[in-house]
mmCIF file of C-alpha atoms and ligand atoms in Angstrom:
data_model
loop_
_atom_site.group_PDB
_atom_site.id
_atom_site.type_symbol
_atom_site.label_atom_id
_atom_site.label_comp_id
_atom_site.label_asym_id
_atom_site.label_seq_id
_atom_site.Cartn_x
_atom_site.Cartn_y
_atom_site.Cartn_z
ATOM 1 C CA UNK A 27 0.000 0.000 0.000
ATOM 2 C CA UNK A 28 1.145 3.541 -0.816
ATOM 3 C CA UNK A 29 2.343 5.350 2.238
ATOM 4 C CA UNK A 30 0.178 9.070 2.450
ATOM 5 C CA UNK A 31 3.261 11.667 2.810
ATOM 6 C CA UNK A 32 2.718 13.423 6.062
ATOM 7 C CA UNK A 33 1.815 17.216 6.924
ATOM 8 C CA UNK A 34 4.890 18.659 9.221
ATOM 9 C CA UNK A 35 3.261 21.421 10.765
ATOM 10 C CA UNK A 36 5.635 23.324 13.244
ATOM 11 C CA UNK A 37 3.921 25.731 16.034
ATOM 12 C CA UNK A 38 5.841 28.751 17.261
ATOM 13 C CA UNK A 39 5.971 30.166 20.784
ATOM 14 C CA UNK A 40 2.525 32.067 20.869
ATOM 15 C CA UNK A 41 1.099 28.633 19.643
ATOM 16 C CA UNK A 42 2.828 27.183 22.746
ATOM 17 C CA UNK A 43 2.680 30.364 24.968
ATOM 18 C CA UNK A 44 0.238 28.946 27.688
ATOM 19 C CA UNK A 45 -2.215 26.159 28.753
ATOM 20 C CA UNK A 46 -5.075 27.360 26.446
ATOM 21 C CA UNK A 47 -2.478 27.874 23.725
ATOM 22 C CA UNK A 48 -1.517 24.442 23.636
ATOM 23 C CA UNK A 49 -5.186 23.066 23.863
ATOM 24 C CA UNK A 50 -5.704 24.955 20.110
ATOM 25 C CA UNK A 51 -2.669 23.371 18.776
ATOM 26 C CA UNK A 52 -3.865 19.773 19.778
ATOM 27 C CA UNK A 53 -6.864 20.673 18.023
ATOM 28 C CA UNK A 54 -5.842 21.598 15.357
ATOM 29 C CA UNK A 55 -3.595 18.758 15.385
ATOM 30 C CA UNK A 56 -6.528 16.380 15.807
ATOM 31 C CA UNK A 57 -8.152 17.815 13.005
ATOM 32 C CA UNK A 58 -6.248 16.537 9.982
ATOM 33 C CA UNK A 59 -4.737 12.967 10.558
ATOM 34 C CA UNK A 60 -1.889 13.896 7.736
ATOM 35 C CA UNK A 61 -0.394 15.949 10.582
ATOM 36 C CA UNK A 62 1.820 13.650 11.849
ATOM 37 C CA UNK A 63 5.347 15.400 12.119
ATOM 38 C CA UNK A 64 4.590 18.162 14.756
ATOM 39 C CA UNK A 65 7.551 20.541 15.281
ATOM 40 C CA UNK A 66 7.683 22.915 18.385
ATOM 41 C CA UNK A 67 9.179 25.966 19.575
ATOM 42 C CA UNK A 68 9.709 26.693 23.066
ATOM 43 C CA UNK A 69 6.738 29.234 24.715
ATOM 44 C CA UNK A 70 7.079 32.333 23.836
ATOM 45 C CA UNK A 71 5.286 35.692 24.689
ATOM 46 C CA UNK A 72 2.061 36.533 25.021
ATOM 47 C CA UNK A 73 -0.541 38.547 26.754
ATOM 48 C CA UNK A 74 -0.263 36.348 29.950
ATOM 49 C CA UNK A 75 4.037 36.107 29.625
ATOM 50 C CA UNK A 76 5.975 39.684 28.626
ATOM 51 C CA UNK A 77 8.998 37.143 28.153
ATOM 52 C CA UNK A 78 9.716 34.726 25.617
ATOM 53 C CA UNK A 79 11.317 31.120 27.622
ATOM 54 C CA UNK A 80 14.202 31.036 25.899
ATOM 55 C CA UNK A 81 15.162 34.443 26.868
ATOM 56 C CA UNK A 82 14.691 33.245 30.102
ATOM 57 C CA UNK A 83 17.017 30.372 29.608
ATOM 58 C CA UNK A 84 19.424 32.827 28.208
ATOM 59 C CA UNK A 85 19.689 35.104 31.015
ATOM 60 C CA UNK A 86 19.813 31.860 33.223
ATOM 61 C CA UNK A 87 16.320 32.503 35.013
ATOM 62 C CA UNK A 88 15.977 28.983 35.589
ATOM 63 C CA UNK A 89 13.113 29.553 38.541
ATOM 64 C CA UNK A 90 10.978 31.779 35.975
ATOM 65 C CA UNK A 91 11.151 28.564 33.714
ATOM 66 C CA UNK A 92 10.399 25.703 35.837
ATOM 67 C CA UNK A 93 7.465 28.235 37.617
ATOM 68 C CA UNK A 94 5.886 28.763 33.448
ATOM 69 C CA UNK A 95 5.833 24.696 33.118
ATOM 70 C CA UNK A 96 4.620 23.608 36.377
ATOM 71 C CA UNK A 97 1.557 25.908 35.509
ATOM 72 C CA UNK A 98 1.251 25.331 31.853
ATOM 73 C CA UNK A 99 1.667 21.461 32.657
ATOM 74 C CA UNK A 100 -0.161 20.978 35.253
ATOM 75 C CA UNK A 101 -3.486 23.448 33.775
ATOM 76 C CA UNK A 102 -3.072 20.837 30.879
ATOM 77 C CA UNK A 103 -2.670 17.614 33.133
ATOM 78 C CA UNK A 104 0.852 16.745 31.863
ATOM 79 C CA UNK A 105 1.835 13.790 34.177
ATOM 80 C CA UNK A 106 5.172 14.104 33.610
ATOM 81 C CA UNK A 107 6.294 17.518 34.174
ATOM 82 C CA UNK A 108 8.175 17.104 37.412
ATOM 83 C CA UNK A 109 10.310 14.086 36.227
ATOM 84 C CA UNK A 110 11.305 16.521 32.881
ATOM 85 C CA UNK A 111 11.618 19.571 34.462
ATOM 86 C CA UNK A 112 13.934 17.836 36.943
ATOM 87 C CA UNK A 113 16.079 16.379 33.377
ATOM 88 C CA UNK A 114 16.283 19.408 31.944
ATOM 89 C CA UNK A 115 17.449 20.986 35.176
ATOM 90 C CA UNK A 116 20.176 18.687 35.503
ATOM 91 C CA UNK A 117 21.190 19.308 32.386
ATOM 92 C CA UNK A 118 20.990 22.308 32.672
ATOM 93 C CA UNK A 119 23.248 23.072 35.967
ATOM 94 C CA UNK A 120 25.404 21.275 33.784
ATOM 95 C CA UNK A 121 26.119 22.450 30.648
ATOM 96 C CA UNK A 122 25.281 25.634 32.355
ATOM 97 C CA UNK A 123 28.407 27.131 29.746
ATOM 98 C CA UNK A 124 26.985 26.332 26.829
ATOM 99 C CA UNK A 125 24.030 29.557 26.107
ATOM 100 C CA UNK A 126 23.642 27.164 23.424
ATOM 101 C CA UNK A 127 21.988 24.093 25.162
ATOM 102 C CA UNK A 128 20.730 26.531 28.123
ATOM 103 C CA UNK A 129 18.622 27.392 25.371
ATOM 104 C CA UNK A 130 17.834 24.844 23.494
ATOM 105 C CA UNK A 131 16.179 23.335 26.515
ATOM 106 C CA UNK A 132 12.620 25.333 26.270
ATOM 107 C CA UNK A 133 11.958 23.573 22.866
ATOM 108 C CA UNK A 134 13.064 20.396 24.648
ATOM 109 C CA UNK A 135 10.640 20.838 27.166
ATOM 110 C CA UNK A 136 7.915 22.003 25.015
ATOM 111 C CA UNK A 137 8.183 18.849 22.477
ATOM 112 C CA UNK A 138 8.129 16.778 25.430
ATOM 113 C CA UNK A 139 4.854 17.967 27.022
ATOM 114 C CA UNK A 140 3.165 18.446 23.678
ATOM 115 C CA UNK A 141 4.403 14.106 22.814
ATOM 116 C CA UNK A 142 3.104 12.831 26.414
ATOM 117 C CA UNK A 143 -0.361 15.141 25.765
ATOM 118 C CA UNK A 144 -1.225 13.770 22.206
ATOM 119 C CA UNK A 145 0.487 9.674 22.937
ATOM 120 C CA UNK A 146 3.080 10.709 20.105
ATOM 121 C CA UNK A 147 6.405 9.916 19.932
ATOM 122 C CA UNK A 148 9.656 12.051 20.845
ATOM 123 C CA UNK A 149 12.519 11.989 18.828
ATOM 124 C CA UNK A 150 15.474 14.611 19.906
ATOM 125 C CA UNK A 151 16.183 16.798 17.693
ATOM 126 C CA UNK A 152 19.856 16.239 18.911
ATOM 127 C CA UNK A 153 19.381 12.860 17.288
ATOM 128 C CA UNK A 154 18.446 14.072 13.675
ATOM 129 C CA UNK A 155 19.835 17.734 13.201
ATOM 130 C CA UNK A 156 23.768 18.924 12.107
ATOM 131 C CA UNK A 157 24.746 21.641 12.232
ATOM 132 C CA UNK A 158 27.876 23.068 10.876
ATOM 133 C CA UNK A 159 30.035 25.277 12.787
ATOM 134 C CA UNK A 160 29.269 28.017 10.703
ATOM 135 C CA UNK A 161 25.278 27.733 11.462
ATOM 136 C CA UNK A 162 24.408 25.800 8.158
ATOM 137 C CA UNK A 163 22.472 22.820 7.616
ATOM 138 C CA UNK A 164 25.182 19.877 7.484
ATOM 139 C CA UNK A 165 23.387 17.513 4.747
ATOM 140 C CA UNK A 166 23.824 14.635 6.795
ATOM 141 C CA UNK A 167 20.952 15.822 8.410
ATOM 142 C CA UNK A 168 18.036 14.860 5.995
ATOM 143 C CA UNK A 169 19.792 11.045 6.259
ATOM 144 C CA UNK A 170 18.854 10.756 10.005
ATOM 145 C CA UNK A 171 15.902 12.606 9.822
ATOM 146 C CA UNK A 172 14.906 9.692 7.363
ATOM 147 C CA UNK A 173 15.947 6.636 8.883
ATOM 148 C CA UNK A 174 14.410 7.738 11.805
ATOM 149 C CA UNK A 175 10.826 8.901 10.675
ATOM 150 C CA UNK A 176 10.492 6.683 7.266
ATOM 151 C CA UNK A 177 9.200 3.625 9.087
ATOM 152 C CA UNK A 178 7.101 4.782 11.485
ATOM 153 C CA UNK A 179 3.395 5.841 11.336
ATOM 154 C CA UNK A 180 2.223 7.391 14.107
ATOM 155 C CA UNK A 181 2.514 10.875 15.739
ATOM 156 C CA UNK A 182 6.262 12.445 16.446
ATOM 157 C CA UNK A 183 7.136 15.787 17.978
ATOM 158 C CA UNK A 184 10.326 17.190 17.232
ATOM 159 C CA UNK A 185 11.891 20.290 19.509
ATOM 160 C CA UNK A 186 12.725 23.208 17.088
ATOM 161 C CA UNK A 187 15.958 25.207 17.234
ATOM 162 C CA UNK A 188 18.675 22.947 17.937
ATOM 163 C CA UNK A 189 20.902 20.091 16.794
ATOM 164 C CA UNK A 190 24.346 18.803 17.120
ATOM 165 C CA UNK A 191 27.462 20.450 15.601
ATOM 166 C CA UNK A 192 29.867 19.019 14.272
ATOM 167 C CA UNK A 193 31.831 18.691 17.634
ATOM 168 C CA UNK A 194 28.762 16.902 18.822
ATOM 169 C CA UNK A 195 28.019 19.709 21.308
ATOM 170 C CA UNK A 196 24.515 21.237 20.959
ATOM 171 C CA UNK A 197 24.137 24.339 18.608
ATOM 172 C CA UNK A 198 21.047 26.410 17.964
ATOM 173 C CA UNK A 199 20.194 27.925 14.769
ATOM 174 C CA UNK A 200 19.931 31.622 14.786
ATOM 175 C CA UNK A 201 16.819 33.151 17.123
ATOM 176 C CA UNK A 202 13.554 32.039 15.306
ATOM 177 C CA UNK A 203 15.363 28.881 13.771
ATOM 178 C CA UNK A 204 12.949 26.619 15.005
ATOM 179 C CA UNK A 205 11.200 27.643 11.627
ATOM 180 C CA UNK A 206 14.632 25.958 9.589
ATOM 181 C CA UNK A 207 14.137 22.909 11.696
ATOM 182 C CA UNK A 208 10.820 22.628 9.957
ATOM 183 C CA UNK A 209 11.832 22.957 6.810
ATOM 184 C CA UNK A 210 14.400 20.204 7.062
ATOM 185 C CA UNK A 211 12.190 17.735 8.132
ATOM 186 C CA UNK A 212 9.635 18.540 5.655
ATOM 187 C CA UNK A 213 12.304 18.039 2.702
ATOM 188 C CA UNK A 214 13.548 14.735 4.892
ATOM 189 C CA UNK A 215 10.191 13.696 4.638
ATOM 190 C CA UNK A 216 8.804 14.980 1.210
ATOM 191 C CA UNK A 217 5.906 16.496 3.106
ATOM 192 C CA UNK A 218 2.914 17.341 1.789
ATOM 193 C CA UNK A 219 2.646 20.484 2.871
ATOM 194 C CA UNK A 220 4.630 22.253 5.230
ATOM 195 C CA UNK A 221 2.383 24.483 7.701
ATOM 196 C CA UNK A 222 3.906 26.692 9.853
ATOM 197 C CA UNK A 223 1.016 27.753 12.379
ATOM 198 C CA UNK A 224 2.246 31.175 14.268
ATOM 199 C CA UNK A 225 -0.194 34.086 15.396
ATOM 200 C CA UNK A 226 -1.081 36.455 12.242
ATOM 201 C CA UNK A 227 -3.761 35.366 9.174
ATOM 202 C CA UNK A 228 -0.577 35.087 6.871
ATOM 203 C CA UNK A 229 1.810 37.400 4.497
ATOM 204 C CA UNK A 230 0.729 40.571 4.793
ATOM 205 C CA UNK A 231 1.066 42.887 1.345
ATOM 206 C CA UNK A 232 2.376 45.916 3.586
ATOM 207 C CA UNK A 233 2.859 46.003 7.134
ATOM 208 C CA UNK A 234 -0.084 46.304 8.778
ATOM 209 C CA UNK A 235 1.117 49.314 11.387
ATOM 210 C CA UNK A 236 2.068 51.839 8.690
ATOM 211 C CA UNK A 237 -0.446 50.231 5.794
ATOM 212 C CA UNK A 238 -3.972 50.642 6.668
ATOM 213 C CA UNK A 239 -4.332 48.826 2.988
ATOM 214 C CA UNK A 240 -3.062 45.856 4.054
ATOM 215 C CA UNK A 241 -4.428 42.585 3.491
ATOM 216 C CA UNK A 242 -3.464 38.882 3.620
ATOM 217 C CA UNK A 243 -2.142 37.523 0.291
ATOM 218 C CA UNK A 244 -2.793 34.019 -0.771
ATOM 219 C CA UNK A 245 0.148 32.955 -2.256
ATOM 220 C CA UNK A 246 3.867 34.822 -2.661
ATOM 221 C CA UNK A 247 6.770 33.024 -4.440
ATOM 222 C CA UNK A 248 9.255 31.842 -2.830
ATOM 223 C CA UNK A 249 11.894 34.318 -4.032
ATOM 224 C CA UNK A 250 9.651 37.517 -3.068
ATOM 225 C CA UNK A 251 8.950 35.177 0.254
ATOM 226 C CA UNK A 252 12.898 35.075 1.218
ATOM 227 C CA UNK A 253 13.000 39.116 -0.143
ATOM 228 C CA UNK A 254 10.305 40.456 2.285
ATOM 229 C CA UNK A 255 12.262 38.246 5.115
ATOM 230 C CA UNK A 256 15.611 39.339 4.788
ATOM 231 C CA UNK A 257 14.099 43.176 5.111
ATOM 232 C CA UNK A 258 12.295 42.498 7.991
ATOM 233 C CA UNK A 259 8.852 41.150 7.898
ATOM 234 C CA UNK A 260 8.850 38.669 11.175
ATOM 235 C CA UNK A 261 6.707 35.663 9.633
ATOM 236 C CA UNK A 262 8.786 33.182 8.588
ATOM 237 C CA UNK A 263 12.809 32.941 9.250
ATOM 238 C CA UNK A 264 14.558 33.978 6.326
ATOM 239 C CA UNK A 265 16.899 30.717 6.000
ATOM 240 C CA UNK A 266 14.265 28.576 6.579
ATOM 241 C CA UNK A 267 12.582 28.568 3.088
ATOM 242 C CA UNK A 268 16.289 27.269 1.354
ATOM 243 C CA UNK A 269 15.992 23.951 2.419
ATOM 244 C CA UNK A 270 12.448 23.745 0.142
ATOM 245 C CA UNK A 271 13.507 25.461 -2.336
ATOM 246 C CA UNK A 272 12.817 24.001 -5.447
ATOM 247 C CA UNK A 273 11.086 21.021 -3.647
ATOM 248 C CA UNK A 274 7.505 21.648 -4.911
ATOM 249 C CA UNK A 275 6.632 21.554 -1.077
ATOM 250 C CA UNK A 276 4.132 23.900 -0.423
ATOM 251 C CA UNK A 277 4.809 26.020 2.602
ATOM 252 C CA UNK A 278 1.475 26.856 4.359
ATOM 253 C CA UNK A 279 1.863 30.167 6.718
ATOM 254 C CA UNK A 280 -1.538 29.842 9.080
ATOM 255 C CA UNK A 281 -2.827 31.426 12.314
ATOM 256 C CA UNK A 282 -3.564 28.982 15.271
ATOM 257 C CA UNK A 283 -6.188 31.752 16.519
ATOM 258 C CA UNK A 284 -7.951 31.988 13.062
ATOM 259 C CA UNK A 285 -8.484 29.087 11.569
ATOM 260 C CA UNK A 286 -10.889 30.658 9.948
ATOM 261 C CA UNK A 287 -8.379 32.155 7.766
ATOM 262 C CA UNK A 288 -6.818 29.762 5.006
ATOM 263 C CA UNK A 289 -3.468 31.666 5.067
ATOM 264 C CA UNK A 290 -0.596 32.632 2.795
ATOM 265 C CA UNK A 291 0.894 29.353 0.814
ATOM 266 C CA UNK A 292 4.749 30.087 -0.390
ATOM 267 C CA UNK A 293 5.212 28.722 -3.799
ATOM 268 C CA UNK A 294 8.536 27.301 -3.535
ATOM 269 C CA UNK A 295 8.533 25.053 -6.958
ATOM 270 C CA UNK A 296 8.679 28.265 -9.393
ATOM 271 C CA UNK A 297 7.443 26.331 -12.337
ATOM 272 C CA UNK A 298 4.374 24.841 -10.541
ATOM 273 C CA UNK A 299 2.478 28.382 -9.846
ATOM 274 C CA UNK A 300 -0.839 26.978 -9.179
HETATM 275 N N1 LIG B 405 12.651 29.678 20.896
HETATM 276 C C1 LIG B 405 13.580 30.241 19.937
HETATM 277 C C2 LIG B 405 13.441 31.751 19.912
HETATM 278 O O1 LIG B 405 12.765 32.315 20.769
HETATM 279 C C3 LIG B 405 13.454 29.623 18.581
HETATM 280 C C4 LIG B 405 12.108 29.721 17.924
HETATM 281 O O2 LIG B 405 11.115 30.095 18.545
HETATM 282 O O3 LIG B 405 12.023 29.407 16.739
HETATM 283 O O4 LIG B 405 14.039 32.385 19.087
#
């Protein structure tokens, strides 16, 4: 029988910003069985939380963190909070050095709370993601990411942000790189689609502060996509559309408050426009 090809959908830190948060992305998630590869970023800010966790991790606030995931996991009945939070805090006494794995440790905690809610799997993303020492993708990446994902069928959450360099030590991809991670899987995978569910309708034609014009657009091209990132516009990290390019994989830009909005698809196959 021919194997569907999955739906990677990654959710950024509003999507995982608190308790009620997290209850729309498992919705969501429940609503299209094709979403199997969930990618997660670590929660961010929102009108509840002025900070963003992995600034928190950054500036070595480890109380603020373990405080945000007691609530958030225990409003959501995550059984397993203490015995993580007590991991990751052994960890990260540890490597305490390292910003790089201080950080990477909110996306690790996020994945794991969002595989024991849903029964999916969790697969490190230290397991499947290289990183050069100059920040690029190191190819042997899409290998792993294969071998571990090709024969399985269920669920899997993957943390955002982070892999191994080269060294083996933990490296994060520049701030908003849990976006990259995405895209790397979907290529692994041949996704379907790619969604990447954050907390605006789409790609705006203008911004929206200084534009009273400006609307949603449907679909952009890739190369006006990576253009309108690189000069600022917030939704999607600029690097993390090269690892689709020329894929054909759509990459769907949707809002987990709106899903009454269909979003902005990226073209990122030039010759197939439609
Ligand atoms: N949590 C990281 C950040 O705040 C990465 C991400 O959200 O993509 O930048």
């Amino acid at each position: 029988m021919k194997k569907c090809k999955p739906i990677v959908a990654k959710f950024g830190g509003s999507s995982m910003a608190d308790a009620e948060s997290v209850r729309q992305v498992i919705e969501i998630i429940k609503l299209n069985p094709d979403r199997r590869i969930i990618v997660v970023s670590a929660p961010g800010k929102n009108s509840n939380y002025p900070e963003k966790i992995t600034d928190q991790l950054l500036s070595g606030n480890w109380a603020e963190v373990e405080n945000r995931f007691l609530k958030e996991g225990q409003e959501l009945g995550w059984r397993n909070v203490n015995a993580c939070l007590k991991q990751a805090f052994l960890d990260f006494s540890y490597y305490f050095d390292s910003s790089d794995w201080r950080a990477s440790r909110g996306e690790w905690l996020s994945a794991k709370m969002l595989a024991d809610l849903i029964g999916a799997k969790f697969i490190d993303a230290a397991d499947l993601i290289r990183i050069n020492l100059d920040g690029s993708v190191n190819e042997a990446s899409y290998e792993l990411i294969r071998q571990a994902v090709d024969n399985f069928n269920g669920k899997i959450v993957i943390p955002g942000f982070y892999g191994l360099d080269t060294n083996g030590k933990i490296k994060t991809f520049p701030r908003g790189g849990s976006d990259i991670t995405g895209a790397i899987i979907a290529r692994s995978v041949n996704a379907k689609v790619y969604e990447n569910w954050t907390d605006v309708d789409g790609v705006m034609t203008h911004d929206p502060r200084f534009h009273r014009e400006a609307r949603t657009l449907e679909k952009i091209l890739v190369d006006h996509m990576i253009k309108m990132a690189r000069d600022g516009a917030q939704v999607l990290h600029p690097d993390s559309l090269t690892p689709v390019m020329n894929t054909g994989i759509p990459v769907v830009v949707r809002n987990t408050f709106n899903l009454g909005s269909r979003g902005t698809v990226v073209i990122t196959d030039q010759k197939v426009q439609n």
